[in-house]
Each structure stands twice: as C-alpha cells, then as structure tokens.
Amino acid sequence: MPKYLIDVNLPYYFSLWNNKEYVHQIDIEPQAKDKDIWQYAIDNHLIIITKDSDFYNRIIVTEPPPKIIHIRTGNMSMKDFHRLINSCWDEVKEMIYTYKLVIVHREYLEGVK
C-alpha cells in the first residue's frame, strides 16, 4: 500500500488524509525546504501531495523522482476543495500507479509518464 507525504500548503485537518497512509510534512519538519521534502519522499518511498508548482517543475527534469500528486485547482473554498478531492481521490490513487505525476484540476485529472 503506498504512503503519501502531505506538503504544508495543504489542509492538515482533512479526514481523508488523517490515517496511517498519510504523513504530514508539518509533523516531520515544518520548515523543510523543497529539496529536503523531495529527498525525504525518495528515502521513505512516499508519494508527495502538493499545490507547489516547484515539485511539478522538478519532476520533469529529475530522475528518478518520487511520484507527485499536484493539486492545481487555484483558489477555492475549503468546502469546495474537500468536495473535489473526495470526489476524485480513488481515481487519483489508481492513476498514480501508472504515472509519475498526477495533476488534479477542477474539471479533470491529468497523468504524466
């Protein structure tokens, strides 16, 4: 079963991500730099979940990368964010087996090999 690393820019109190499959960066090192998060994910075989475009840019040029789920929804209310992620999360988890990068948009999901 894959495990996930939740970046600090995502909600900590989100019931979907509050179980043993998910590790929150803030619980490890709240001030960690992107490169440290990247390395921690590689060392611990974690899939990074983030809204930070720096991870998107890094995965394109770095091999081997950790897998990334990049949430690109723009600004939205927390209620709408929770509704969106809850509605697509099973599909996102399936896609991450095939793709190194899964991008969550408001209207669709995108996979990058």
CSV table of C-alpha atoms in Angstrom, one decimal, residues 1-112:
chain,number,residue,atom,x,y,z
A,1,MET,CA,0.0,0.0,0.0
A,2,PRO,CA,1.5,3.4,-1.0
A,3,LYS,CA,2.1,6.1,1.6
A,4,TYR,CA,1.8,9.8,1.0
A,5,LEU,CA,3.6,12.9,2.2
A,6,ILE,CA,1.2,15.9,2.5
A,7,ASP,CA,3.0,19.2,1.9
A,8,VAL,CA,2.5,22.0,4.4
A,9,ASN,CA,0.5,24.1,1.8
A,10,LEU,CA,-2.4,21.6,2.1
A,11,PRO,CA,-5.0,21.3,4.9
A,12,TYR,CA,-3.8,19.4,7.9
A,13,TYR,CA,-7.3,18.7,9.2
A,14,PHE,CA,-8.8,16.8,6.3
A,15,SER,CA,-10.4,13.5,7.3
A,16,LEU,CA,-9.4,11.8,4.0
A,17,TRP,CA,-5.7,12.3,4.8
A,18,ASN,CA,-5.8,11.6,8.5
A,19,ASN,CA,-4.8,8.0,8.7
A,20,LYS,CA,-1.7,5.8,8.7
A,21,GLU,CA,-1.3,6.1,4.9
A,22,TYR,CA,-0.5,9.8,5.2
A,23,VAL,CA,2.4,11.7,6.7
A,24,HIS,CA,2.1,15.4,7.1
A,25,GLN,CA,5.3,17.4,6.5
A,26,ILE,CA,4.5,19.7,9.4
A,27,ASP,CA,4.8,16.6,11.7
A,28,ILE,CA,8.3,15.9,10.3
A,29,GLU,CA,9.9,19.2,9.7
A,30,PRO,CA,7.6,22.3,9.3
A,31,GLN,CA,10.4,24.5,7.8
A,32,ALA,CA,11.8,21.9,5.4
A,33,LYS,CA,13.0,23.1,2.0
A,34,ASP,CA,11.5,21.6,-1.1
A,35,LYS,CA,14.8,19.7,-1.8
A,36,ASP,CA,14.6,18.2,1.7
A,37,ILE,CA,11.0,17.1,1.2
A,38,TRP,CA,11.9,15.6,-2.1
A,39,GLN,CA,14.7,13.6,-0.6
A,40,TYR,CA,12.6,12.5,2.4
A,41,ALA,CA,10.0,11.2,0.0
A,42,ILE,CA,12.6,9.3,-2.0
A,43,ASP,CA,14.2,7.8,1.1
A,44,ASN,CA,10.9,6.8,2.6
A,45,HIS,CA,9.1,5.7,-0.6
A,46,LEU,CA,6.4,8.3,-0.2
A,47,ILE,CA,4.2,10.0,-2.9
A,48,ILE,CA,4.2,13.8,-2.4
A,49,ILE,CA,0.9,15.6,-2.5
A,50,THR,CA,1.3,19.3,-3.0
A,51,LYS,CA,0.0,22.5,-4.5
A,52,ASP,CA,3.5,23.8,-5.0
A,53,SER,CA,4.5,24.1,-8.7
A,54,ASP,CA,8.2,23.7,-7.8
A,55,PHE,CA,7.6,20.0,-7.4
A,56,TYR,CA,5.9,19.9,-10.8
A,57,ASN,CA,9.0,21.6,-12.4
A,58,ARG,CA,11.4,19.3,-10.6
A,59,ILE,CA,9.8,16.0,-11.5
A,60,ILE,CA,10.1,16.9,-15.2
A,61,VAL,CA,13.9,17.2,-15.1
A,62,THR,CA,15.0,14.9,-12.2
A,63,GLU,CA,15.4,11.1,-12.4
A,64,PRO,CA,14.4,9.1,-10.5
A,65,PRO,CA,11.8,11.3,-9.0
A,66,PRO,CA,9.3,10.4,-6.2
A,67,LYS,CA,5.8,10.3,-7.5
A,68,ILE,CA,3.8,13.5,-7.2
A,69,ILE,CA,0.2,14.4,-7.0
A,70,HIS,CA,0.0,18.1,-7.9
A,71,ILE,CA,-3.2,19.8,-7.0
A,72,ARG,CA,-3.8,22.7,-9.4
A,73,THR,CA,-7.2,24.0,-8.5
A,74,GLY,CA,-6.5,27.6,-7.9
A,75,ASN,CA,-8.2,29.4,-5.1
A,76,MET,CA,-11.4,27.8,-3.8
A,77,SER,CA,-13.2,27.5,-0.5
A,78,MET,CA,-12.2,24.7,1.9
A,79,LYS,CA,-15.6,23.2,1.5
A,80,ASP,CA,-15.3,23.0,-2.3
A,81,PHE,CA,-11.7,21.7,-2.0
A,82,HIS,CA,-12.8,18.9,0.3
A,83,ARG,CA,-15.7,18.1,-2.0
A,84,LEU,CA,-13.5,18.0,-5.1
A,85,ILE,CA,-10.7,15.8,-3.6
A,86,ASN,CA,-13.2,13.4,-2.0
A,87,SER,CA,-15.0,13.0,-5.4
A,88,CYS,CA,-11.8,12.1,-7.3
A,89,TRP,CA,-9.4,10.6,-4.8
A,90,ASP,CA,-10.0,7.0,-5.6
A,91,GLU,CA,-9.2,7.7,-9.3
A,92,VAL,CA,-6.1,9.7,-8.4
A,93,LYS,CA,-4.8,6.8,-6.3
A,94,GLU,CA,-5.4,4.5,-9.2
A,95,MET,CA,-3.6,6.8,-11.7
A,96,ILE,CA,-0.5,7.2,-9.5
A,97,TYR,CA,0.3,3.5,-10.2
A,98,THR,CA,0.7,4.3,-13.9
A,99,TYR,CA,2.0,7.9,-13.9
A,100,LYS,CA,4.9,9.6,-12.1
A,101,LEU,CA,2.8,12.8,-11.9
A,102,VAL,CA,-1.0,13.1,-11.5
A,103,ILE,CA,-2.4,16.6,-11.8
A,104,VAL,CA,-5.7,17.4,-10.2
A,105,HIS,CA,-7.6,20.2,-12.0
A,106,ARG,CA,-11.0,21.4,-11.1
A,107,GLU,CA,-12.7,19.7,-14.0
A,108,TYR,CA,-10.4,16.8,-14.9
A,109,LEU,CA,-7.3,14.7,-13.9
A,110,GLU,CA,-4.1,14.5,-15.9
A,111,GLY,CA,-1.4,11.9,-15.8
A,112,VAL,CA,2.3,12.4,-16.9
